[in-house]
PDB file of C-alpha atoms and ligand atoms in Angstrom:
ATOM      1  CA  MET F1376     -40.758 142.988  85.145  1.00  0.00           C
ATOM      2  CA  ASN F1377     -42.979 141.703  87.902  1.00  0.00           C
ATOM      3  CA  LEU F1378     -43.838 138.026  87.666  1.00  0.00           C
ATOM      4  CA  ALA F1379     -44.961 137.773  91.298  1.00  0.00           C
ATOM      5  CA  GLY F1380     -47.741 135.229  91.670  1.00  0.00           C
ATOM      6  CA  LYS F1381     -46.627 133.312  88.577  1.00  0.00           C
ATOM      7  CA  ARG F1382     -45.086 129.847  88.809  1.00  0.00           C
ATOM      8  CA  ALA F1383     -42.378 129.137  86.202  1.00  0.00           C
ATOM      9  CA  LEU F1384     -41.267 125.580  85.484  1.00  0.00           C
ATOM     10  CA  ILE F1385     -37.937 125.145  83.691  1.00  0.00           C
ATOM     11  CA  THR F1386     -36.703 121.755  82.478  1.00  0.00           C
ATOM     12  CA  GLY F1387     -32.959 121.112  82.370  1.00  0.00           C
ATOM     13  CA  GLY F1388     -32.658 123.685  85.147  1.00  0.00           C
ATOM     14  CA  GLY F1389     -29.477 122.336  86.693  1.00  0.00           C
ATOM     15  CA  SER F1390     -26.964 123.828  84.293  1.00  0.00           C
ATOM     16  CA  GLY F1391     -26.245 126.295  81.516  1.00  0.00           C
ATOM     17  CA  ILE F1392     -29.223 128.185  80.096  1.00  0.00           C
ATOM     18  CA  GLY F1393     -31.708 126.483  82.453  1.00  0.00           C
ATOM     19  CA  ALA F1394     -29.764 127.565  85.544  1.00  0.00           C
ATOM     20  CA  ASP F1395     -29.655 131.139  84.254  1.00  0.00           C
ATOM     21  CA  LEU F1396     -33.382 131.057  83.463  1.00  0.00           C
ATOM     22  CA  ALA F1397     -33.957 130.021  87.101  1.00  0.00           C
ATOM     23  CA  ARG F1398     -31.884 133.008  88.251  1.00  0.00           C
ATOM     24  CA  GLY F1399     -33.676 135.461  85.952  1.00  0.00           C
ATOM     25  CA  PHE F1400     -37.227 134.290  86.628  1.00  0.00           C
ATOM     26  CA  ALA F1401     -36.611 134.255  90.387  1.00  0.00           C
ATOM     27  CA  ALA F1402     -35.211 137.796  90.107  1.00  0.00           C
ATOM     28  CA  ALA F1403     -38.367 138.817  88.216  1.00  0.00           C
ATOM     29  CA  GLY F1404     -40.441 137.614  91.181  1.00  0.00           C
ATOM     30  CA  ALA F1405     -41.723 134.280  89.834  1.00  0.00           C
ATOM     31  CA  GLU F1406     -41.922 131.138  91.923  1.00  0.00           C
ATOM     32  CA  VAL F1407     -39.454 128.888  90.108  1.00  0.00           C
ATOM     33  CA  VAL F1408     -39.497 125.106  89.748  1.00  0.00           C
ATOM     34  CA  ILE F1409     -36.503 123.465  88.091  1.00  0.00           C
ATOM     35  CA  ALA F1410     -36.599 119.926  86.763  1.00  0.00           C
ATOM     36  CA  GLY F1411     -33.926 117.529  85.590  1.00  0.00           C
ATOM     37  CA  ARG F1412     -32.457 114.095  86.082  1.00  0.00           C
ATOM     38  CA  ARG F1413     -29.720 114.955  88.604  1.00  0.00           C
ATOM     39  CA  LEU F1414     -31.042 116.137  91.980  1.00  0.00           C
ATOM     40  CA  ASP F1415     -27.540 116.991  93.265  1.00  0.00           C
ATOM     41  CA  VAL F1416     -26.903 119.369  90.342  1.00  0.00           C
ATOM     42  CA  LEU F1417     -30.403 120.864  90.605  1.00  0.00           C
ATOM     43  CA  GLY F1418     -29.839 121.346  94.335  1.00  0.00           C
ATOM     44  CA  VAL F1419     -26.940 123.739  93.736  1.00  0.00           C
ATOM     45  CA  VAL F1420     -29.116 125.967  91.514  1.00  0.00           C
ATOM     46  CA  ALA F1421     -32.052 125.645  93.916  1.00  0.00           C
ATOM     47  CA  ARG F1422     -29.947 126.883  96.831  1.00  0.00           C
ATOM     48  CA  LYS F1423     -28.673 129.861  94.804  1.00  0.00           C
ATOM     49  CA  THR F1424     -32.042 130.921  93.362  1.00  0.00           C
ATOM     50  CA  GLY F1425     -34.644 129.739  95.878  1.00  0.00           C
ATOM     51  CA  ALA F1426     -36.126 127.484  93.171  1.00  0.00           C
ATOM     52  CA  ARG F1427     -37.826 124.193  94.022  1.00  0.00           C
ATOM     53  CA  ALA F1428     -36.078 121.186  92.447  1.00  0.00           C
ATOM     54  CA  ILE F1429     -37.964 118.162  91.159  1.00  0.00           C
ATOM     55  CA  GLN F1430     -36.346 115.123  89.570  1.00  0.00           C
ATOM     56  CA  ALA F1431     -37.702 114.303  86.114  1.00  0.00           C
ATOM     57  CA  ASP F1432     -36.610 112.784  82.831  1.00  0.00           C
ATOM     58  CA  VAL F1433     -38.313 114.675  79.989  1.00  0.00           C
ATOM     59  CA  THR F1434     -38.144 111.639  77.689  1.00  0.00           C
ATOM     60  CA  ASP F1435     -40.313 109.608  80.081  1.00  0.00           C
ATOM     61  CA  GLU F1436     -44.072 110.299  79.886  1.00  0.00           C
ATOM     62  CA  ALA F1437     -44.848 109.070  83.417  1.00  0.00           C
ATOM     63  CA  SER F1438     -41.976 111.108  84.820  1.00  0.00           C
ATOM     64  CA  VAL F1439     -43.195 114.333  83.144  1.00  0.00           C
ATOM     65  CA  MET F1440     -46.756 113.678  84.376  1.00  0.00           C
ATOM     66  CA  ARG F1441     -45.436 113.216  87.934  1.00  0.00           C
ATOM     67  CA  LEU F1442     -43.371 116.391  87.568  1.00  0.00           C
ATOM     68  CA  PHE F1443     -46.393 118.589  86.823  1.00  0.00           C
ATOM     69  CA  ALA F1444     -48.533 116.847  89.460  1.00  0.00           C
ATOM     70  CA  GLU F1445     -45.872 117.683  92.042  1.00  0.00           C
ATOM     71  CA  ALA F1446     -45.153 121.201  90.753  1.00  0.00           C
ATOM     72  CA  GLY F1447     -48.800 122.282  90.630  1.00  0.00           C
ATOM     73  CA  PRO F1448     -50.312 124.503  87.922  1.00  0.00           C
ATOM     74  CA  CYS F1449     -47.659 126.624  86.186  1.00  0.00           C
ATOM     75  CA  GLU F1450     -48.363 129.854  84.318  1.00  0.00           C
ATOM     76  CA  ILE F1451     -44.929 129.718  82.655  1.00  0.00           C
ATOM     77  CA  VAL F1452     -43.495 126.518  81.157  1.00  0.00           C
ATOM     78  CA  ILE F1453     -40.047 126.475  79.573  1.00  0.00           C
ATOM     79  CA  ALA F1454     -38.927 123.340  77.714  1.00  0.00           C
ATOM     80  CA  ASN F1455     -35.187 123.850  77.912  1.00  0.00           C
ATOM     81  CA  ALA F1456     -33.769 120.344  78.506  1.00  0.00           C
ATOM     82  CA  GLY F1457     -31.826 119.150  75.515  1.00  0.00           C
ATOM     83  CA  ALA F1458     -28.685 117.482  74.295  1.00  0.00           C
ATOM     84  CA  ALA F1459     -26.488 117.647  71.207  1.00  0.00           C
ATOM     85  CA  ASP F1460     -24.540 114.793  69.705  1.00  0.00           C
ATOM     86  CA  SER F1461     -22.447 114.874  66.542  1.00  0.00           C
ATOM     87  CA  ALA F1462     -21.484 112.292  63.932  1.00  0.00           C
ATOM     88  CA  PRO F1463     -21.106 112.133  60.144  1.00  0.00           C
ATOM     89  CA  PHE F1464     -24.533 111.292  58.746  1.00  0.00           C
ATOM     90  CA  GLY F1465     -23.520 107.856  57.392  1.00  0.00           C
ATOM     91  CA  LYS F1466     -22.179 106.860  60.795  1.00  0.00           C
ATOM     92  CA  THR F1467     -25.201 108.078  62.763  1.00  0.00           C
ATOM     93  CA  SER F1468     -26.734 105.113  64.561  1.00  0.00           C
ATOM     94  CA  LEU F1469     -30.469 104.614  65.035  1.00  0.00           C
ATOM     95  CA  ALA F1470     -29.839 104.845  68.780  1.00  0.00           C
ATOM     96  CA  GLN F1471     -28.267 108.311  68.344  1.00  0.00           C
ATOM     97  CA  TRP F1472     -31.210 109.378  66.179  1.00  0.00           C
ATOM     98  CA  HIS F1473     -33.740 108.198  68.789  1.00  0.00           C
ATOM     99  CA  ALA F1474     -31.764 109.824  71.600  1.00  0.00           C
ATOM    100  CA  MET F1475     -31.701 113.232  69.874  1.00  0.00           C
ATOM    101  CA  LEU F1476     -35.393 113.127  68.977  1.00  0.00           C
ATOM    102  CA  GLY F1477     -36.240 111.803  72.447  1.00  0.00           C
ATOM    103  CA  VAL F1478     -34.734 114.531  74.578  1.00  0.00           C
ATOM    104  CA  ASN F1479     -35.063 117.494  72.210  1.00  0.00           C
ATOM    105  CA  LEU F1480     -38.409 116.876  70.473  1.00  0.00           C
ATOM    106  CA  THR F1481     -40.397 114.313  72.476  1.00  0.00           C
ATOM    107  CA  GLY F1482     -39.182 115.980  75.676  1.00  0.00           C
ATOM    108  CA  THR F1483     -40.560 119.309  74.476  1.00  0.00           C
ATOM    109  CA  PHE F1484     -43.838 117.677  73.379  1.00  0.00           C
ATOM    110  CA  LEU F1485     -44.379 116.046  76.782  1.00  0.00           C
ATOM    111  CA  THR F1486     -43.400 119.213  78.679  1.00  0.00           C
ATOM    112  CA  PHE F1487     -45.743 121.361  76.557  1.00  0.00           C
ATOM    113  CA  ARG F1488     -48.644 118.902  76.785  1.00  0.00           C
ATOM    114  CA  GLU F1489     -48.486 118.297  80.524  1.00  0.00           C
ATOM    115  CA  GLY F1490     -47.799 121.975  81.227  1.00  0.00           C
ATOM    116  CA  LEU F1491     -50.735 123.097  79.099  1.00  0.00           C
ATOM    117  CA  LYS F1492     -53.128 120.596  80.721  1.00  0.00           C
ATOM    118  CA  GLN F1493     -53.025 122.381  84.045  1.00  0.00           C
ATOM    119  CA  MET F1494     -52.235 125.876  82.862  1.00  0.00           C
ATOM    120  CA  PRO F1495     -54.541 128.424  84.473  1.00  0.00           C
ATOM    121  CA  GLY F1496     -56.229 131.034  82.242  1.00  0.00           C
ATOM    122  CA  TRP F1497     -53.074 133.017  81.503  1.00  0.00           C
ATOM    123  CA  GLY F1498     -49.940 131.299  80.272  1.00  0.00           C
ATOM    124  CA  ARG F1499     -46.632 131.477  78.482  1.00  0.00           C
ATOM    125  CA  ILE F1500     -45.060 128.411  76.873  1.00  0.00           C
ATOM    126  CA  ILE F1501     -41.494 128.695  75.616  1.00  0.00           C
ATOM    127  CA  ALA F1502     -39.150 126.222  73.938  1.00  0.00           C
ATOM    128  CA  ILE F1503     -35.408 126.739  73.978  1.00  0.00           C
ATOM    129  CA  ALA F1504     -34.920 125.443  70.436  1.00  0.00           C
ATOM    130  CA  SER F1505     -31.793 126.494  68.532  1.00  0.00           C
ATOM    131  CA  ILE F1506     -30.666 128.327  65.440  1.00  0.00           C
ATOM    132  CA  ALA F1507     -30.324 124.681  64.298  1.00  0.00           C
ATOM    133  CA  GLY F1508     -34.139 124.696  64.281  1.00  0.00           C
ATOM    134  CA  LEU F1509     -34.056 127.262  61.469  1.00  0.00           C
ATOM    135  CA  ARG F1510     -31.134 126.193  59.260  1.00  0.00           C
ATOM    136  CA  GLY F1511     -28.906 123.205  58.661  1.00  0.00           C
ATOM    137  CA  TYR F1512     -25.475 122.349  60.070  1.00  0.00           C
ATOM    138  CA  PRO F1513     -23.230 119.460  59.069  1.00  0.00           C
ATOM    139  CA  TYR F1514     -22.572 116.469  61.393  1.00  0.00           C
ATOM    140  CA  VAL F1515     -25.583 117.097  63.645  1.00  0.00           C
ATOM    141  CA  ALA F1516     -28.478 115.952  61.428  1.00  0.00           C
ATOM    142  CA  PRO F1517     -30.598 114.356  64.215  1.00  0.00           C
ATOM    143  CA  TYR F1518     -30.191 117.462  66.414  1.00  0.00           C
ATOM    144  CA  VAL F1519     -31.096 119.754  63.492  1.00  0.00           C
ATOM    145  CA  ALA F1520     -34.106 117.580  62.626  1.00  0.00           C
ATOM    146  CA  ALA F1521     -35.271 117.542  66.258  1.00  0.00           C
ATOM    147  CA  LYS F1522     -34.918 121.315  66.678  1.00  0.00           C
ATOM    148  CA  HIS F1523     -36.775 121.952  63.380  1.00  0.00           C
ATOM    149  CA  GLY F1524     -39.456 119.706  64.887  1.00  0.00           C
ATOM    150  CA  VAL F1525     -39.554 121.866  68.024  1.00  0.00           C
ATOM    151  CA  VAL F1526     -40.134 124.954  65.874  1.00  0.00           C
ATOM    152  CA  GLY F1527     -42.978 123.180  64.032  1.00  0.00           C
ATOM    153  CA  LEU F1528     -44.524 122.012  67.293  1.00  0.00           C
ATOM    154  CA  THR F1529     -44.352 125.563  68.652  1.00  0.00           C
ATOM    155  CA  LYS F1530     -46.100 127.031  65.591  1.00  0.00           C
ATOM    156  CA  ALA F1531     -48.850 124.422  65.633  1.00  0.00           C
ATOM    157  CA  LEU F1532     -49.621 124.713  69.351  1.00  0.00           C
ATOM    158  CA  ALA F1533     -49.539 128.518  69.164  1.00  0.00           C
ATOM    159  CA  LEU F1534     -52.482 128.447  66.743  1.00  0.00           C
ATOM    160  CA  GLU F1535     -54.372 125.941  68.833  1.00  0.00           C
ATOM    161  CA  VAL F1536     -54.279 128.141  71.970  1.00  0.00           C
ATOM    162  CA  ALA F1537     -54.397 131.539  70.230  1.00  0.00           C
ATOM    163  CA  LYS F1538     -57.947 132.344  71.390  1.00  0.00           C
ATOM    164  CA  ARG F1539     -56.878 131.933  75.024  1.00  0.00           C
ATOM    165  CA  GLU F1540     -54.512 134.179  77.010  1.00  0.00           C
ATOM    166  CA  ILE F1541     -51.653 131.812  76.206  1.00  0.00           C
ATOM    167  CA  THR F1542     -48.717 132.282  73.856  1.00  0.00           C
ATOM    168  CA  VAL F1543     -46.246 129.692  72.582  1.00  0.00           C
ATOM    169  CA  ASN F1544     -42.851 130.706  71.216  1.00  0.00           C
ATOM    170  CA  ALA F1545     -39.406 129.247  70.560  1.00  0.00           C
ATOM    171  CA  ILE F1546     -36.089 130.965  71.254  1.00  0.00           C
ATOM    172  CA  CYS F1547     -33.406 129.940  68.761  1.00  0.00           C
ATOM    173  CA  PRO F1548     -29.925 130.746  70.072  1.00  0.00           C
ATOM    174  CA  GLY F1549     -26.636 130.336  68.255  1.00  0.00           C
ATOM    175  CA  TYR F1550     -23.730 128.808  70.209  1.00  0.00           C
ATOM    176  CA  VAL F1551     -24.129 129.743  73.873  1.00  0.00           C
ATOM    177  CA  ALA F1552     -21.407 129.932  76.549  1.00  0.00           C
ATOM    178  CA  THR F1553     -22.506 126.788  78.437  1.00  0.00           C
ATOM    179  CA  GLU F1554     -21.280 123.286  79.247  1.00  0.00           C
ATOM    180  CA  MET F1555     -22.875 122.051  76.006  1.00  0.00           C
ATOM    181  CA  THR F1556     -20.584 124.280  73.944  1.00  0.00           C
ATOM    182  CA  GLU F1557     -17.598 123.301  76.120  1.00  0.00           C
ATOM    183  CA  ARG F1558     -18.347 119.683  75.193  1.00  0.00           C
ATOM    184  CA  SER F1559     -18.537 120.631  71.490  1.00  0.00           C
ATOM    185  CA  VAL F1560     -15.136 122.364  71.751  1.00  0.00           C
ATOM    186  CA  ALA F1561     -13.648 119.266  73.439  1.00  0.00           C
ATOM    187  CA  ASN F1562     -15.156 117.081  70.717  1.00  0.00           C
ATOM    188  CA  ILE F1563     -13.694 119.210  67.898  1.00  0.00           C
ATOM    189  CA  ARG F1564     -10.285 119.150  69.624  1.00  0.00           C
ATOM    190  CA  ALA F1565     -10.391 115.357  69.968  1.00  0.00           C
ATOM    191  CA  LYS F1566     -11.416 114.848  66.338  1.00  0.00           C
ATOM    192  CA  THR F1567      -9.182 117.460  64.665  1.00  0.00           C
ATOM    193  CA  GLY F1568      -6.198 118.063  66.954  1.00  0.00           C
ATOM    194  CA  MET F1569      -7.015 121.807  67.075  1.00  0.00           C
ATOM    195  CA  ASP F1570      -6.103 123.677  70.253  1.00  0.00           C
ATOM    196  CA  GLU F1571      -8.861 125.151  72.424  1.00  0.00           C
ATOM    197  CA  ALA F1572      -8.783 128.628  70.859  1.00  0.00           C
ATOM    198  CA  GLU F1573      -8.926 127.196  67.323  1.00  0.00           C
ATOM    199  CA  ALA F1574     -11.780 124.843  68.198  1.00  0.00           C
ATOM    200  CA  LEU F1575     -13.754 127.667  69.812  1.00  0.00           C
ATOM    201  CA  ALA F1576     -13.060 129.905  66.787  1.00  0.00           C
ATOM    202  CA  ALA F1577     -14.473 127.171  64.526  1.00  0.00           C
ATOM    203  CA  LEU F1578     -17.768 127.567  66.393  1.00  0.00           C
ATOM    204  CA  THR F1579     -17.862 131.346  66.854  1.00  0.00           C
ATOM    205  CA  LYS F1580     -17.074 131.989  63.186  1.00  0.00           C
ATOM    206  CA  THR F1581     -20.567 130.737  62.304  1.00  0.00           C
ATOM    207  CA  SER F1582     -21.879 133.900  63.996  1.00  0.00           C
ATOM    208  CA  PRO F1583     -21.711 137.210  62.097  1.00  0.00           C
ATOM    209  CA  GLN F1584     -20.858 138.749  65.487  1.00  0.00           C
ATOM    210  CA  ASN F1585     -18.078 136.169  65.931  1.00  0.00           C
ATOM    211  CA  ARG F1586     -18.942 135.447  69.548  1.00  0.00           C
ATOM    212  CA  LEU F1587     -20.880 133.123  71.820  1.00  0.00           C
ATOM    213  CA  ILE F1588     -24.306 134.164  73.097  1.00  0.00           C
ATOM    214  CA  GLU F1589     -24.482 134.608  76.893  1.00  0.00           C
ATOM    215  CA  PRO F1590     -27.210 132.664  78.778  1.00  0.00           C
ATOM    216  CA  SER F1591     -28.447 135.959  80.258  1.00  0.00           C
ATOM    217  CA  GLU F1592     -29.366 137.188  76.746  1.00  0.00           C
ATOM    218  CA  ILE F1593     -31.732 134.223  76.416  1.00  0.00           C
ATOM    219  CA  THR F1594     -33.136 134.765  79.903  1.00  0.00           C
ATOM    220  CA  SER F1595     -33.899 138.435  79.190  1.00  0.00           C
ATOM    221  CA  LEU F1596     -35.813 137.496  76.038  1.00  0.00           C
ATOM    222  CA  ALA F1597     -37.710 134.725  77.846  1.00  0.00           C
ATOM    223  CA  VAL F1598     -38.687 137.082  80.695  1.00  0.00           C
ATOM    224  CA  TRP F1599     -39.867 139.666  78.148  1.00  0.00           C
ATOM    225  CA  LEU F1600     -41.974 137.001  76.380  1.00  0.00           C
ATOM    226  CA  CYS F1601     -43.781 136.627  79.709  1.00  0.00           C
ATOM    227  CA  SER F1602     -44.744 140.306  79.820  1.00  0.00           C
ATOM    228  CA  GLU F1603     -48.120 141.746  78.801  1.00  0.00           C
ATOM    229  CA  ASP F1604     -46.329 143.743  76.084  1.00  0.00           C
ATOM    230  CA  ALA F1605     -45.396 140.438  74.423  1.00  0.00           C
ATOM    231  CA  ARG F1606     -48.970 139.071  74.311  1.00  0.00           C
ATOM    232  CA  GLY F1607     -49.123 139.478  70.529  1.00  0.00           C
ATOM    233  CA  MET F1608     -45.929 137.491  70.038  1.00  0.00           C
ATOM    234  CA  ASN F1609     -47.222 133.996  69.308  1.00  0.00           C
ATOM    235  CA  GLY F1610     -45.951 131.067  67.265  1.00  0.00           C
ATOM    236  CA  GLN F1611     -42.613 132.722  66.607  1.00  0.00           C
ATOM    237  CA  ALA F1612     -39.153 131.190  66.357  1.00  0.00           C
ATOM    238  CA  LEU F1613     -36.947 134.026  67.590  1.00  0.00           C
ATOM    239  CA  SER F1614     -33.389 133.862  66.317  1.00  0.00           C
ATOM    240  CA  LEU F1615     -30.876 135.008  68.947  1.00  0.00           C
ATOM    241  CA  ALA F1616     -27.688 134.356  67.068  1.00  0.00           C
ATOM    242  CA  GLY F1617     -25.958 137.602  66.154  1.00  0.00           C
ATOM    243  CA  GLY F1618     -27.500 137.693  62.691  1.00  0.00           C
ATOM    244  CA  GLU F1619     -26.948 134.037  61.769  1.00  0.00           C
ATOM    245  CA  GLY F1620     -29.815 132.207  60.093  1.00  0.00           C
TER     246      GLY F1620
HETATM  247  P1  LIG T 903     -26.584 121.993  79.131  1.00  0.00           P
HETATM  248  O1  LIG T 903     -26.046 120.681  78.724  1.00  0.00           O
HETATM  249  O2  LIG T 903     -25.884 122.767  80.182  1.00  0.00           O
HETATM  250  O3  LIG T 903     -28.117 121.874  79.593  1.00  0.00           O
HETATM  251  C1  LIG T 903     -29.004 120.891  79.164  1.00  0.00           C
HETATM  252  C2  LIG T 903     -29.733 120.406  80.397  1.00  0.00           C
HETATM  253  O4  LIG T 903     -30.743 119.478  80.023  1.00  0.00           O
HETATM  254  C3  LIG T 903     -28.770 119.681  81.363  1.00  0.00           C
HETATM  255  O5  LIG T 903     -28.969 120.156  82.676  1.00  0.00           O
HETATM  256  C4  LIG T 903     -29.193 118.237  81.217  1.00  0.00           C
HETATM  257  O6  LIG T 903     -28.949 117.476  82.376  1.00  0.00           O
HETATM  258  C5  LIG T 903     -30.674 118.388  80.914  1.00  0.00           C
HETATM  259  N1  LIG T 903     -31.218 117.191  80.314  1.00  0.00           N
HETATM  260  C6  LIG T 903     -30.695 116.466  79.295  1.00  0.00           C
HETATM  261  N2  LIG T 903     -31.447 115.394  79.056  1.00  0.00           N
HETATM  262  C7  LIG T 903     -32.498 115.445  79.938  1.00  0.00           C
HETATM  263  C8  LIG T 903     -33.610 114.619  80.185  1.00  0.00           C
HETATM  264  N3  LIG T 903     -33.825 113.491  79.481  1.00  0.00           N
HETATM  265  N4  LIG T 903     -34.489 114.983  81.154  1.00  0.00           N
HETATM  266  C9  LIG T 903     -34.286 116.099  81.877  1.00  0.00           C
HETATM  267  N5  LIG T 903     -33.236 116.918  81.695  1.00  0.00           N
HETATM  268  C10 LIG T 903     -32.348 116.587  80.738  1.00  0.00           C
HETATM  269  O7  LIG T 903     -26.700 122.845  77.806  1.00  0.00           O
HETATM  270  P2  LIG T 903     -27.414 124.252  77.496  1.00  0.00           P
HETATM  271  O8  LIG T 903     -26.541 124.915  76.513  1.00  0.00           O
HETATM  272  O9  LIG T 903     -27.800 124.956  78.735  1.00  0.00           O
HETATM  273  O10 LIG T 903     -28.725 123.736  76.722  1.00  0.00           O
HETATM  274  C11 LIG T 903     -30.052 124.099  77.073  1.00  0.00           C
HETATM  275  C12 LIG T 903     -30.918 124.082  75.821  1.00  0.00           C
HETATM  276  O11 LIG T 903     -30.428 125.084  74.922  1.00  0.00           O
HETATM  277  C13 LIG T 903     -30.887 122.769  75.043  1.00  0.00           C
HETATM  278  O12 LIG T 903     -32.193 122.454  74.598  1.00  0.00           O
HETATM  279  C14 LIG T 903     -29.981 123.074  73.873  1.00  0.00           C
HETATM  280  O13 LIG T 903     -30.251 122.265  72.764  1.00  0.00           O
HETATM  281  C15 LIG T 903     -30.299 124.525  73.633  1.00  0.00           C
HETATM  282  N6  LIG T 903     -29.258 125.258  72.902  1.00  0.00           N
HETATM  283  C16 LIG T 903     -27.974 125.271  73.346  1.00  0.00           C
HETATM  284  C17 LIG T 903     -27.016 125.958  72.601  1.00  0.00           C
HETATM  285  C18 LIG T 903     -25.564 125.996  73.009  1.00  0.00           C
HETATM  286  O14 LIG T 903     -24.735 126.408  72.200  1.00  0.00           O
HETATM  287  N7  LIG T 903     -25.201 125.638  74.220  1.00  0.00           N
HETATM  288  C19 LIG T 903     -27.388 126.611  71.423  1.00  0.00           C
HETATM  289  C20 LIG T 903     -28.720 126.589  71.010  1.00  0.00           C
HETATM  290  C21 LIG T 903     -29.662 125.899  71.767  1.00  0.00           C
END
């Protein structure tokens, strides 16, 4: 894959999937810009990958507008920033609901809109949604609702730009080996008294392959979506979850 001459902007680029996307897109020859709230964390990834780091909060419209003004026109835009919070539905506060929709759905909307505004003729827009954007899970209703929203947003925008050389797709991973899943394991342990292996097994058993997805599997798919061979792939929510969903 040769993405030389293409600028790729990745939100939430300081950790987990975003950090691996930065590695993979830099390796494919793209000029990489990573964005997130914590400059110190972004700096570590920037030094490793040669990416440019820009501070931005994807829930804040002015911040996302500044981000793209500073980054310059990007051919590849990846809305990866996200967060997951869990609670029984009846105990889910309005603040938790707003927080989940804010970072996962509104954050993707703002990233897509500002990225598209200055996209040159050719472009690739990708959301890192979740398998939770395609099916339900208990105790994470706001996250599931937000990720279903991301899939809907992706499908709608894909049709709007279909006559141009731009595609819009969502990648929907199952549980991935990142800090987010480590936090879920810690949360299950705290709430149930399970040990680490049991708590991890409670998550991996949702996958028919009984394993976590590696960030590099997501990166490879995202890089492929940016190829010419993938130009007909538009408006799709691609499940990457070992057969789940
Ligand atoms: P992660 O927690 O390592 O990464 C999320 C990143 O988003 C962090 O760097 C965080 O600082 C950043 N972020 C959060 N709120 C932000 C905001 N308001 N503005 C800017 N940046 C913000 O977790 P990850 O697993 O790498 O998650 C990346 C994406 O993948 C998320 O959208 C997540 O929902 C999705 N996902 C994760 C899994 C999983 O099991 N880990 C599964 C499916 C989908």
